[in-house]
Amino acid sequence: MANQKKNFLKVLNKEKPDHIPFWFMRQAGRYLPEYMKLRQKAGGFLDMAYNPSMAAEITMQPIRRFEMDAAIIFSDILVIPHALGQHLEFVQGEGPKLEPVRNNQDISKLNFDNFDNVLNPVYEALSKVRAGLKNEGYNNTALIGFCGAPWTVACYMVEGGGSKDFINTKRLAFSDPQSFSKLIDLLVESSAKYLINQVNAGAEALQIFDSWAGALDAQSFKKWVINPTKRIIDLVHEVHPDIPIIGFPRCAGANYISYVRETGVSAVGLDQAVDTSWAADRVQPLVPVQGNLDPICLLTGGDALKRAAEKIITDLSDGDFIFNLGHGIHKDTPPEHVEQLVKIIRENS
Ligand code: CP3
């Protein structure tokens, strides 16, 4: 029994699980009082993410409450630009702020000089969580490593933070595709290296977050989402051929199909805009799917939550399926609603 494959990994391998595995994007974080308590002591977000003991502890917090089938390492997609030498800070209540990279000259300054130094604490945190899961008896909980996809990370690097329309990023991609390619290539190389090291440190599956994949036209989607993602997956699989890689091209719409067919992802995360019966017919025959409850429905709770969760389970649980949200947990979500959702998933498994 102790050596039995974890349910989450079974589904990623297209095997039948004992129950429907679940985890939730952003499952560690501000909606949990135990996280807020640590954060008040720690200082900033990056101080926590780069402190292996603290990052490991925060990763374990939701597991102790809800026993998810997967833990995701507490870090951020923006540690890659940071490790490449771009200035990064998280301003309380405002999100990430980076020194923008706007042209070929800015891109040329990025480098690997400090790469391992910056990221070693993340690898150390992964090893600690892997040992912690075992020590605390969570033998059925797998450990997920992650990175941002090159397109999404480039959006933050070029805009210097969040954006609604990505004008600077798209303008660079349309007007100077050579320089933009150079940035994307650097992100492919660094992200593959980062993911490979995360597996070496104990990650049992990987997820590539492409939060802004839905912002691109079909040609650009192929160029800046599909191709770089495929290259990362090929590089990781050269070293770790069996590691499952989940892609999450958020809001990709009909492009979900070409993404799945062409990138080589082992599974795909669905955002809440994807119709689950469409996904059952068109996506699930190709790869296992993960998703896709609206995080605001989870925040709302009650009957609406029950109905929405059961509909997702009805539509998707005949095929290879991992329950998740369509995007990260909102910070104002009552933990009791997460408990309610976990109960619904377990009762319908
Ligand atoms: O899922 C998890 O529990 C693991 C941890 C995780 C974080 N960020 C921690 C975090 C993961 C997987 C991410 C991914 C991430 N980060 C994405 C992709 C997924 C998505 O949400 O679209 C993106 C775009 C980012 C960039 C980022 N990080 C933003 C825009 C922000 C500010 C907005 C916000 O929610 O505060 C962050 C900060 C951040 N990353 C926090 C956490 C827990 C909040 C830090 C805090 O204030 O305590």
mmCIF file of C-alpha atoms and ligand atoms in Angstrom:
data_model
loop_
_atom_site.group_PDB
_atom_site.id
_atom_site.type_symbol
_atom_site.label_atom_id
_atom_site.label_comp_id
_atom_site.label_asym_id
_atom_site.label_seq_id
_atom_site.Cartn_x
_atom_site.Cartn_y
_atom_site.Cartn_z
ATOM 1 C CA MET A 1 0.000 0.000 0.000
ATOM 2 C CA ALA A 2 2.782 2.425 0.950
ATOM 3 C CA ASN A 3 4.308 2.135 -2.521
ATOM 4 C CA GLN A 4 1.052 2.510 -4.383
ATOM 5 C CA LYS A 5 1.040 5.257 -6.969
ATOM 6 C CA LYS A 6 -0.582 8.489 -5.789
ATOM 7 C CA ASN A 7 -4.056 9.148 -7.247
ATOM 8 C CA PHE A 8 -3.085 12.479 -8.808
ATOM 9 C CA LEU A 9 -0.171 10.784 -10.625
ATOM 10 C CA LYS A 10 -2.408 7.918 -11.714
ATOM 11 C CA VAL A 11 -4.734 10.326 -13.523
ATOM 12 C CA LEU A 12 -1.808 12.093 -15.200
ATOM 13 C CA ASN A 13 -0.777 8.627 -16.438
ATOM 14 C CA LYS A 14 -4.317 7.948 -17.726
ATOM 15 C CA GLU A 15 -4.889 5.252 -15.091
ATOM 16 C CA LYS A 16 -8.081 4.930 -13.030
ATOM 17 C CA PRO A 17 -7.795 6.590 -9.586
ATOM 18 C CA ASP A 18 -9.480 5.369 -6.362
ATOM 19 C CA HIS A 19 -11.221 8.739 -6.023
ATOM 20 C CA ILE A 20 -11.301 12.043 -7.908
ATOM 21 C CA PRO A 21 -7.999 13.786 -7.111
ATOM 22 C CA PHE A 22 -8.157 17.499 -6.354
ATOM 23 C CA TRP A 23 -5.969 20.484 -5.565
ATOM 24 C CA PHE A 24 -6.601 24.205 -5.995
ATOM 25 C CA MET A 25 -4.469 26.805 -7.722
ATOM 26 C CA ARG A 26 -3.172 29.280 -5.118
ATOM 27 C CA GLN A 27 -4.184 26.851 -2.368
ATOM 28 C CA ALA A 28 -1.473 28.324 -0.127
ATOM 29 C CA GLY A 29 -1.959 32.009 0.624
ATOM 30 C CA ARG A 30 -3.908 34.900 1.975
ATOM 31 C CA TYR A 31 -7.309 33.228 2.503
ATOM 32 C CA LEU A 32 -5.687 31.084 5.236
ATOM 33 C CA PRO A 33 -5.306 32.715 8.688
ATOM 34 C CA GLU A 34 -2.208 30.587 9.374
ATOM 35 C CA TYR A 35 -0.555 32.090 6.253
ATOM 36 C CA MET A 36 -1.404 35.652 7.321
ATOM 37 C CA LYS A 37 0.105 34.963 10.728
ATOM 38 C CA LEU A 38 3.408 33.859 9.195
ATOM 39 C CA ARG A 39 3.393 36.717 6.710
ATOM 40 C CA GLN A 40 3.073 39.315 9.470
ATOM 41 C CA LYS A 41 6.286 37.962 10.979
ATOM 42 C CA ALA A 42 8.173 37.394 7.746
ATOM 43 C CA GLY A 43 8.218 40.760 6.019
ATOM 44 C CA GLY A 44 7.614 40.547 2.296
ATOM 45 C CA PHE A 45 6.406 37.836 -0.046
ATOM 46 C CA LEU A 46 9.868 37.228 -1.523
ATOM 47 C CA ASP A 47 11.398 36.850 1.956
ATOM 48 C CA MET A 48 8.942 33.996 2.526
ATOM 49 C CA ALA A 49 9.366 32.409 -0.903
ATOM 50 C CA TYR A 50 13.182 32.414 -0.637
ATOM 51 C CA ASN A 51 13.220 31.020 2.914
ATOM 52 C CA PRO A 52 13.180 27.212 2.455
ATOM 53 C CA SER A 53 11.718 26.380 5.883
ATOM 54 C CA MET A 54 9.049 29.017 5.596
ATOM 55 C CA ALA A 55 8.167 28.190 1.972
ATOM 56 C CA ALA A 56 7.935 24.496 2.936
ATOM 57 C CA GLU A 57 5.727 25.292 5.931
ATOM 58 C CA ILE A 58 3.369 27.463 3.816
ATOM 59 C CA THR A 59 3.179 24.712 1.175
ATOM 60 C CA MET A 60 2.081 22.244 3.886
ATOM 61 C CA GLN A 61 -0.562 24.520 5.460
ATOM 62 C CA PRO A 62 -3.456 23.763 3.089
ATOM 63 C CA ILE A 63 -2.549 20.055 3.035
ATOM 64 C CA ARG A 64 -2.960 19.834 6.814
ATOM 65 C CA ARG A 65 -6.415 21.392 6.600
ATOM 66 C CA PHE A 66 -7.810 19.747 3.465
ATOM 67 C CA GLU A 67 -5.531 16.806 2.494
ATOM 68 C CA MET A 68 -5.332 17.710 -1.160
ATOM 69 C CA ASP A 69 -4.010 15.097 -3.600
ATOM 70 C CA ALA A 70 -1.259 17.499 -4.594
ATOM 71 C CA ALA A 71 0.828 20.161 -2.876
ATOM 72 C CA ILE A 72 2.228 22.978 -5.044
ATOM 73 C CA ILE A 73 5.485 24.548 -3.969
ATOM 74 C CA PHE A 74 5.062 28.038 -2.528
ATOM 75 C CA SER A 75 6.906 30.313 -4.937
ATOM 76 C CA ASP A 76 6.003 32.577 -7.851
ATOM 77 C CA ILE A 77 6.350 32.635 -11.625
ATOM 78 C CA LEU A 78 8.367 35.869 -11.342
ATOM 79 C CA VAL A 79 11.380 34.265 -9.631
ATOM 80 C CA ILE A 80 12.719 33.517 -13.143
ATOM 81 C CA PRO A 81 13.047 37.182 -14.230
ATOM 82 C CA HIS A 82 14.426 37.891 -10.761
ATOM 83 C CA ALA A 83 17.037 35.121 -11.147
ATOM 84 C CA LEU A 84 17.982 36.550 -14.575
ATOM 85 C CA GLY A 85 18.860 39.846 -12.902
ATOM 86 C CA GLN A 86 15.664 41.889 -13.347
ATOM 87 C CA HIS A 87 14.752 43.993 -10.316
ATOM 88 C CA LEU A 88 11.563 42.639 -8.672
ATOM 89 C CA GLU A 89 9.520 43.626 -5.659
ATOM 90 C CA PHE A 90 6.071 42.809 -4.368
ATOM 91 C CA VAL A 91 4.350 45.939 -3.112
ATOM 92 C CA GLN A 92 1.714 45.141 -0.489
ATOM 93 C CA GLY A 93 -1.756 45.422 -2.010
ATOM 94 C CA GLU A 94 -0.367 46.339 -5.449
ATOM 95 C CA GLY A 95 1.163 43.139 -6.772
ATOM 96 C CA PRO A 96 4.524 42.688 -8.479
ATOM 97 C CA LYS A 97 6.675 45.574 -9.719
ATOM 98 C CA LEU A 98 9.608 44.962 -12.081
ATOM 99 C CA GLU A 99 12.077 47.309 -13.768
ATOM 100 C CA PRO A 100 10.609 47.043 -17.294
ATOM 101 C CA VAL A 101 12.556 45.385 -20.112
ATOM 102 C CA ARG A 102 11.484 47.267 -23.255
ATOM 103 C CA ASN A 103 14.102 46.792 -25.991
ATOM 104 C CA ASN A 104 17.034 44.753 -27.239
ATOM 105 C CA GLN A 105 19.474 46.584 -24.979
ATOM 106 C CA ASP A 106 17.425 45.834 -21.834
ATOM 107 C CA ILE A 107 17.081 42.184 -22.879
ATOM 108 C CA SER A 108 20.851 41.890 -23.441
ATOM 109 C CA LYS A 109 21.487 42.776 -19.787
ATOM 110 C CA LEU A 110 19.652 39.681 -18.495
ATOM 111 C CA ASN A 111 22.042 36.865 -17.581
ATOM 112 C CA PHE A 112 22.622 33.636 -15.653
ATOM 113 C CA ASP A 113 25.328 35.025 -13.298
ATOM 114 C CA ASN A 114 23.177 34.785 -10.188
ATOM 115 C CA PHE A 115 20.635 32.228 -11.431
ATOM 116 C CA ASP A 116 21.461 29.275 -9.164
ATOM 117 C CA ASN A 117 22.080 31.479 -6.141
ATOM 118 C CA VAL A 118 18.625 33.000 -6.391
ATOM 119 C CA LEU A 119 16.796 29.725 -7.082
ATOM 120 C CA ASN A 120 18.615 27.288 -4.770
ATOM 121 C CA PRO A 121 16.226 28.096 -1.873
ATOM 122 C CA VAL A 122 13.272 26.976 -4.036
ATOM 123 C CA TYR A 123 14.941 23.604 -4.675
ATOM 124 C CA GLU A 124 15.727 23.286 -0.993
ATOM 125 C CA ALA A 125 12.087 24.039 -0.128
ATOM 126 C CA LEU A 126 10.929 21.311 -2.551
ATOM 127 C CA SER A 127 13.161 18.718 -0.860
ATOM 128 C CA LYS A 128 11.816 19.788 2.521
ATOM 129 C CA VAL A 129 8.192 19.463 1.403
ATOM 130 C CA ARG A 130 8.806 16.061 -0.167
ATOM 131 C CA ALA A 131 10.271 14.848 3.147
ATOM 132 C CA GLY A 132 7.559 16.654 5.146
ATOM 133 C CA LEU A 133 4.724 14.991 3.240
ATOM 134 C CA LYS A 134 6.216 11.599 4.025
ATOM 135 C CA ASN A 135 6.985 12.396 7.662
ATOM 136 C CA GLU A 136 3.502 13.748 8.322
ATOM 137 C CA GLY A 137 1.877 10.733 6.670
ATOM 138 C CA TYR A 138 0.481 12.376 3.527
ATOM 139 C CA ASN A 139 1.464 9.387 1.420
ATOM 140 C CA ASN A 140 -1.159 10.048 -1.220
ATOM 141 C CA THR A 141 -0.253 13.733 -1.768
ATOM 142 C CA ALA A 142 2.049 14.427 -4.731
ATOM 143 C CA LEU A 143 4.355 17.442 -5.036
ATOM 144 C CA ILE A 144 3.993 19.865 -7.967
ATOM 145 C CA GLY A 145 6.768 22.159 -9.202
ATOM 146 C CA PHE A 146 5.934 25.001 -11.600
ATOM 147 C CA CYS A 147 6.997 27.912 -13.724
ATOM 148 C CA GLY A 148 5.287 30.595 -15.762
ATOM 149 C CA ALA A 149 5.121 30.132 -19.529
ATOM 150 C CA PRO A 150 7.460 32.397 -21.523
ATOM 151 C CA TRP A 151 4.613 34.514 -22.967
ATOM 152 C CA THR A 152 3.053 35.267 -19.566
ATOM 153 C CA VAL A 153 6.389 35.891 -17.837
ATOM 154 C CA ALA A 154 7.459 38.152 -20.752
ATOM 155 C CA CYS A 155 4.242 40.175 -20.252
ATOM 156 C CA TYR A 156 5.255 40.971 -16.664
ATOM 157 C CA MET A 157 8.869 41.644 -17.682
ATOM 158 C CA VAL A 158 7.988 44.080 -20.468
ATOM 159 C CA GLU A 159 5.052 45.817 -18.750
ATOM 160 C CA GLY A 160 6.913 45.987 -15.431
ATOM 161 C CA GLY A 161 3.925 44.473 -13.595
ATOM 162 C CA GLY A 162 0.297 43.557 -14.219
ATOM 163 C CA SER A 163 -1.545 44.878 -17.262
ATOM 164 C CA LYS A 164 -4.984 44.724 -18.874
ATOM 165 C CA ASP A 165 -4.009 45.035 -22.529
ATOM 166 C CA PHE A 166 -0.262 44.198 -22.739
ATOM 167 C CA ILE A 167 0.335 47.104 -25.129
ATOM 168 C CA ASN A 168 4.084 47.316 -24.527
ATOM 169 C CA THR A 169 4.588 43.562 -24.814
ATOM 170 C CA LYS A 170 2.535 43.179 -27.988
ATOM 171 C CA ARG A 171 4.101 46.271 -29.529
ATOM 172 C CA LEU A 172 7.559 44.794 -28.942
ATOM 173 C CA ALA A 173 6.450 41.397 -30.340
ATOM 174 C CA PHE A 174 4.884 42.973 -33.471
ATOM 175 C CA SER A 175 7.493 45.656 -34.154
ATOM 176 C CA ASP A 176 10.714 43.879 -33.184
ATOM 177 C CA PRO A 177 10.041 40.127 -33.293
ATOM 178 C CA GLN A 178 13.773 39.423 -33.324
ATOM 179 C CA SER A 179 14.358 41.039 -29.930
ATOM 180 C CA PHE A 180 11.148 39.570 -28.541
ATOM 181 C CA SER A 181 12.260 36.101 -29.741
ATOM 182 C CA LYS A 182 15.529 36.615 -27.925
ATOM 183 C CA LEU A 183 13.604 37.250 -24.696
ATOM 184 C CA ILE A 184 11.332 34.232 -25.269
ATOM 185 C CA ASP A 185 14.357 32.004 -26.057
ATOM 186 C CA LEU A 186 16.025 33.091 -22.824
ATOM 187 C CA LEU A 187 12.827 32.236 -20.937
ATOM 188 C CA VAL A 188 12.625 28.824 -22.640
ATOM 189 C CA GLU A 189 16.188 28.005 -21.640
ATOM 190 C CA SER A 190 15.923 29.309 -18.068
ATOM 191 C CA SER A 191 12.469 27.798 -17.409
ATOM 192 C CA ALA A 192 13.554 24.358 -18.661
ATOM 193 C CA LYS A 193 16.622 24.478 -16.429
ATOM 194 C CA TYR A 194 14.466 25.571 -13.479
ATOM 195 C CA LEU A 195 11.903 22.794 -14.027
ATOM 196 C CA ILE A 196 14.608 20.117 -14.423
ATOM 197 C CA ASN A 197 16.166 21.217 -11.120
ATOM 198 C CA GLN A 198 12.756 21.150 -9.430
ATOM 199 C CA VAL A 199 12.333 17.510 -10.462
ATOM 200 C CA ASN A 200 15.849 16.747 -9.205
ATOM 201 C CA ALA A 201 14.802 18.283 -5.866
ATOM 202 C CA GLY A 202 11.654 16.156 -5.525
ATOM 203 C CA ALA A 203 8.831 17.529 -7.702
ATOM 204 C CA GLU A 204 6.674 14.644 -9.010
ATOM 205 C CA ALA A 205 4.761 16.650 -11.622
ATOM 206 C CA LEU A 206 5.105 20.115 -13.171
ATOM 207 C CA GLN A 207 2.682 22.832 -14.197
ATOM 208 C CA ILE A 208 3.329 25.622 -16.706
ATOM 209 C CA PHE A 209 1.093 28.655 -15.981
ATOM 210 C CA ASP A 210 0.184 30.701 -19.072
ATOM 211 C CA SER A 211 -2.248 33.115 -17.457
ATOM 212 C CA TRP A 212 -2.336 35.523 -20.414
ATOM 213 C CA ALA A 213 -2.453 32.946 -23.246
ATOM 214 C CA GLY A 214 -5.954 34.218 -24.099
ATOM 215 C CA ALA A 215 -4.695 37.673 -25.066
ATOM 216 C CA LEU A 216 -3.171 36.608 -28.408
ATOM 217 C CA ASP A 217 -4.413 36.195 -31.997
ATOM 218 C CA ALA A 218 -4.118 32.657 -33.446
ATOM 219 C CA GLN A 219 -0.801 33.265 -35.303
ATOM 220 C CA SER A 220 0.807 34.875 -32.266
ATOM 221 C CA PHE A 221 -0.573 32.088 -30.082
ATOM 222 C CA LYS A 222 1.283 29.537 -32.187
ATOM 223 C CA LYS A 223 4.480 31.592 -32.128
ATOM 224 C CA TRP A 224 4.593 32.797 -28.513
ATOM 225 C CA VAL A 225 2.515 30.194 -26.626
ATOM 226 C CA ILE A 226 2.618 26.820 -28.425
ATOM 227 C CA ASN A 227 6.174 26.804 -29.786
ATOM 228 C CA PRO A 228 8.033 27.979 -26.645
ATOM 229 C CA THR A 229 5.928 25.670 -24.439
ATOM 230 C CA LYS A 230 6.740 22.721 -26.692
ATOM 231 C CA ARG A 231 10.455 23.539 -26.526
ATOM 232 C CA ILE A 232 10.408 23.652 -22.713
ATOM 233 C CA ILE A 233 8.556 20.317 -22.557
ATOM 234 C CA ASP A 234 11.023 18.695 -24.995
ATOM 235 C CA LEU A 235 14.023 19.965 -22.990
ATOM 236 C CA VAL A 236 12.576 18.730 -19.677
ATOM 237 C CA HIS A 237 11.594 15.364 -21.175
ATOM 238 C CA GLU A 238 15.139 14.856 -22.554
ATOM 239 C CA VAL A 239 16.327 14.714 -18.937
ATOM 240 C CA HIS A 240 13.186 13.413 -17.182
ATOM 241 C CA PRO A 241 11.219 11.492 -19.850
ATOM 242 C CA ASP A 242 8.446 10.362 -17.487
ATOM 243 C CA ILE A 243 7.692 13.559 -15.593
ATOM 244 C CA PRO A 244 4.072 14.645 -16.203
ATOM 245 C CA ILE A 245 3.696 18.265 -17.323
ATOM 246 C CA ILE A 246 0.349 20.073 -17.018
ATOM 247 C CA GLY A 247 -0.146 23.091 -19.280
ATOM 248 C CA PHE A 248 -2.546 25.873 -18.305
ATOM 249 C CA PRO A 249 -3.165 28.198 -21.277
ATOM 250 C CA ARG A 250 -5.765 30.290 -19.488
ATOM 251 C CA CYS A 251 -8.608 31.675 -21.626
ATOM 252 C CA ALA A 252 -7.233 30.028 -24.795
ATOM 253 C CA GLY A 253 -10.768 29.154 -26.028
ATOM 254 C CA ALA A 254 -10.734 27.061 -29.201
ATOM 255 C CA ASN A 255 -6.916 27.256 -29.185
ATOM 256 C CA TYR A 256 -6.992 24.703 -26.344
ATOM 257 C CA ILE A 257 -7.159 22.004 -29.039
ATOM 258 C CA SER A 258 -4.050 23.075 -30.970
ATOM 259 C CA TYR A 259 -2.251 23.710 -27.671
ATOM 260 C CA VAL A 260 -2.891 20.136 -26.507
ATOM 261 C CA ARG A 261 -2.111 18.582 -29.906
ATOM 262 C CA GLU A 262 1.074 20.515 -30.566
ATOM 263 C CA THR A 263 2.861 21.178 -27.237
ATOM 264 C CA GLY A 264 3.130 17.608 -25.930
ATOM 265 C CA VAL A 265 1.585 18.452 -22.528
ATOM 266 C CA SER A 266 0.628 15.413 -20.427
ATOM 267 C CA ALA A 267 -2.550 17.119 -19.177
ATOM 268 C CA VAL A 268 -4.263 20.482 -19.485
ATOM 269 C CA GLY A 269 -5.800 22.926 -17.005
ATOM 270 C CA LEU A 270 -9.146 24.427 -18.053
ATOM 271 C CA ASP A 271 -10.239 27.928 -17.063
ATOM 272 C CA GLN A 272 -13.888 28.466 -16.050
ATOM 273 C CA ALA A 273 -14.900 29.777 -19.481
ATOM 274 C CA VAL A 274 -14.452 26.297 -21.003
ATOM 275 C CA ASP A 275 -17.740 24.383 -21.352
ATOM 276 C CA THR A 276 -17.141 21.089 -19.558
ATOM 277 C CA SER A 277 -19.268 19.020 -21.959
ATOM 278 C CA TRP A 278 -17.234 20.435 -24.874
ATOM 279 C CA ALA A 279 -14.056 19.567 -22.987
ATOM 280 C CA ALA A 280 -15.336 16.013 -22.372
ATOM 281 C CA ASP A 281 -15.961 15.552 -26.125
ATOM 282 C CA ARG A 282 -13.000 17.406 -27.563
ATOM 283 C CA VAL A 283 -10.162 17.688 -25.033
ATOM 284 C CA GLN A 284 -10.429 14.714 -22.663
ATOM 285 C CA PRO A 285 -9.978 12.125 -25.450
ATOM 286 C CA LEU A 286 -6.561 13.702 -26.048
ATOM 287 C CA VAL A 287 -5.214 14.297 -22.509
ATOM 288 C CA PRO A 288 -6.398 14.284 -18.879
ATOM 289 C CA VAL A 289 -8.050 17.564 -17.891
ATOM 290 C CA GLN A 290 -7.918 19.622 -14.717
ATOM 291 C CA GLY A 291 -10.434 22.283 -13.681
ATOM 292 C CA ASN A 292 -12.486 24.371 -13.721
ATOM 293 C CA LEU A 293 -14.692 25.852 -10.995
ATOM 294 C CA ASP A 294 -15.004 29.640 -11.041
ATOM 295 C CA PRO A 295 -13.008 30.857 -7.981
ATOM 296 C CA ILE A 296 -15.752 33.411 -7.292
ATOM 297 C CA CYS A 297 -18.284 30.581 -7.071
ATOM 298 C CA LEU A 298 -16.042 29.087 -4.375
ATOM 299 C CA LEU A 299 -15.915 32.470 -2.645
ATOM 300 C CA THR A 300 -19.748 32.573 -2.807
ATOM 301 C CA GLY A 301 -20.301 29.072 -1.367
ATOM 302 C CA GLY A 302 -23.752 27.579 -0.653
ATOM 303 C CA ASP A 303 -26.069 25.972 -3.207
ATOM 304 C CA ALA A 304 -24.440 27.705 -6.168
ATOM 305 C CA LEU A 305 -21.120 26.112 -5.243
ATOM 306 C CA LYS A 306 -22.705 22.683 -4.844
ATOM 307 C CA ARG A 307 -24.500 22.861 -8.199
ATOM 308 C CA ALA A 308 -21.468 24.122 -10.104
ATOM 309 C CA ALA A 309 -19.069 21.575 -8.600
ATOM 310 C CA GLU A 310 -21.467 18.677 -9.242
ATOM 311 C CA LYS A 311 -21.978 19.738 -12.859
ATOM 312 C CA ILE A 312 -18.211 19.712 -13.442
ATOM 313 C CA ILE A 313 -17.913 16.273 -11.837
ATOM 314 C CA THR A 314 -20.851 14.882 -13.851
ATOM 315 C CA ASP A 315 -19.403 16.124 -17.124
ATOM 316 C CA LEU A 316 -15.760 15.194 -16.596
ATOM 317 C CA SER A 317 -15.453 12.287 -14.163
ATOM 318 C CA ASP A 318 -16.021 9.552 -16.763
ATOM 319 C CA GLY A 319 -12.664 10.466 -18.281
ATOM 320 C CA ASP A 320 -9.231 11.321 -16.858
ATOM 321 C CA PHE A 321 -10.011 14.197 -14.498
ATOM 322 C CA ILE A 322 -8.459 16.225 -11.678
ATOM 323 C CA PHE A 323 -10.753 18.656 -9.884
ATOM 324 C CA ASN A 324 -9.385 22.201 -9.624
ATOM 325 C CA LEU A 325 -10.490 25.804 -10.037
ATOM 326 C CA GLY A 326 -10.512 27.766 -13.293
ATOM 327 C CA HIS A 327 -7.988 30.205 -11.769
ATOM 328 C CA GLY A 328 -6.400 30.847 -8.355
ATOM 329 C CA ILE A 329 -8.347 31.017 -5.066
ATOM 330 C CA HIS A 330 -9.456 34.591 -4.311
ATOM 331 C CA LYS A 331 -7.937 36.004 -1.103
ATOM 332 C CA ASP A 332 -11.367 36.752 0.444
ATOM 333 C CA THR A 333 -12.527 33.124 0.158
ATOM 334 C CA PRO A 334 -13.772 31.735 3.514
ATOM 335 C CA PRO A 335 -11.795 28.553 4.326
ATOM 336 C CA GLU A 336 -15.172 26.962 5.261
ATOM 337 C CA HIS A 337 -16.187 27.162 1.606
ATOM 338 C CA VAL A 338 -13.057 25.261 0.629
ATOM 339 C CA GLU A 339 -14.036 22.675 3.226
ATOM 340 C CA GLN A 340 -17.538 22.511 1.719
ATOM 341 C CA LEU A 341 -16.069 21.972 -1.752
ATOM 342 C CA VAL A 342 -13.729 19.225 -0.552
ATOM 343 C CA LYS A 343 -16.720 17.442 0.978
ATOM 344 C CA ILE A 344 -18.690 17.723 -2.274
ATOM 345 C CA ILE A 345 -15.784 16.290 -4.293
ATOM 346 C CA ARG A 346 -15.321 13.399 -1.835
ATOM 347 C CA GLU A 347 -19.068 12.601 -1.758
ATOM 348 C CA ASN A 348 -19.196 12.494 -5.554
ATOM 349 C CA SER A 349 -16.057 10.388 -6.026
HETATM 350 O O1 CP3 B 1 -0.739 27.953 -6.121
HETATM 351 C C1 CP3 B 1 -0.052 28.051 -5.095
HETATM 352 O O2 CP3 B 1 -0.537 27.906 -3.953
HETATM 353 C C2 CP3 B 1 1.467 28.204 -5.207
HETATM 354 C C3 CP3 B 1 1.968 29.533 -5.160
HETATM 355 C C4 CP3 B 1 1.815 30.497 -6.330
HETATM 356 C C5 CP3 B 1 1.914 31.897 -6.139
HETATM 357 N N1 CP3 B 1 1.895 32.493 -7.359
HETATM 358 C C6 CP3 B 1 2.059 32.548 -4.829
HETATM 359 C C7 CP3 B 1 1.704 33.976 -4.683
HETATM 360 C C8 CP3 B 1 1.664 30.281 -7.700
HETATM 361 C C9 CP3 B 1 1.469 28.967 -8.455
HETATM 362 C C10 CP3 B 1 1.721 31.548 -8.346
HETATM 363 C C11 CP3 B 1 1.657 31.725 -9.808
HETATM 364 C C12 CP3 B 1 1.516 33.086 -10.361
HETATM 365 N N2 CP3 B 1 2.067 34.247 -9.911
HETATM 366 C C13 CP3 B 1 0.835 33.368 -11.579
HETATM 367 C C14 CP3 B 1 0.162 32.362 -12.470
HETATM 368 C C15 CP3 B 1 -1.190 31.987 -12.001
HETATM 369 C C16 CP3 B 1 -2.183 33.134 -12.004
HETATM 370 O O3 CP3 B 1 -2.627 33.476 -10.888
HETATM 371 O O4 CP3 B 1 -2.529 33.627 -13.071
HETATM 372 C C17 CP3 B 1 0.948 34.753 -11.789
HETATM 373 C C18 CP3 B 1 0.372 35.526 -12.958
HETATM 374 C C19 CP3 B 1 1.746 35.288 -10.738
HETATM 375 C C20 CP3 B 1 2.207 36.707 -10.549
HETATM 376 C C21 CP3 B 1 1.745 37.301 -9.280
HETATM 377 N N3 CP3 B 1 2.187 36.936 -8.028
HETATM 378 C C22 CP3 B 1 0.804 38.347 -9.111
HETATM 379 C C23 CP3 B 1 0.069 39.032 -10.237
HETATM 380 C C24 CP3 B 1 0.714 38.598 -7.745
HETATM 381 C C25 CP3 B 1 -0.079 39.692 -7.081
HETATM 382 C C26 CP3 B 1 -1.532 39.387 -7.007
HETATM 383 C C27 CP3 B 1 -1.844 38.672 -5.744
HETATM 384 O O5 CP3 B 1 -2.594 37.683 -5.781
HETATM 385 O O6 CP3 B 1 -1.334 39.135 -4.719
HETATM 386 C C28 CP3 B 1 1.551 37.685 -7.070
HETATM 387 C C29 CP3 B 1 1.760 37.562 -5.598
HETATM 388 C C30 CP3 B 1 1.567 36.204 -4.990
HETATM 389 N N4 CP3 B 1 2.015 35.037 -5.526
HETATM 390 C C31 CP3 B 1 0.956 35.933 -3.735
HETATM 391 C C32 CP3 B 1 1.033 34.549 -3.545
HETATM 392 C C33 CP3 B 1 0.572 33.754 -2.352
HETATM 393 C C34 CP3 B 1 0.382 36.961 -2.767
HETATM 394 C C35 CP3 B 1 1.485 37.403 -1.861
HETATM 395 C C36 CP3 B 1 0.960 38.052 -0.630
HETATM 396 O O7 CP3 B 1 0.582 39.237 -0.729
HETATM 397 O O8 CP3 B 1 0.954 37.402 0.412
#
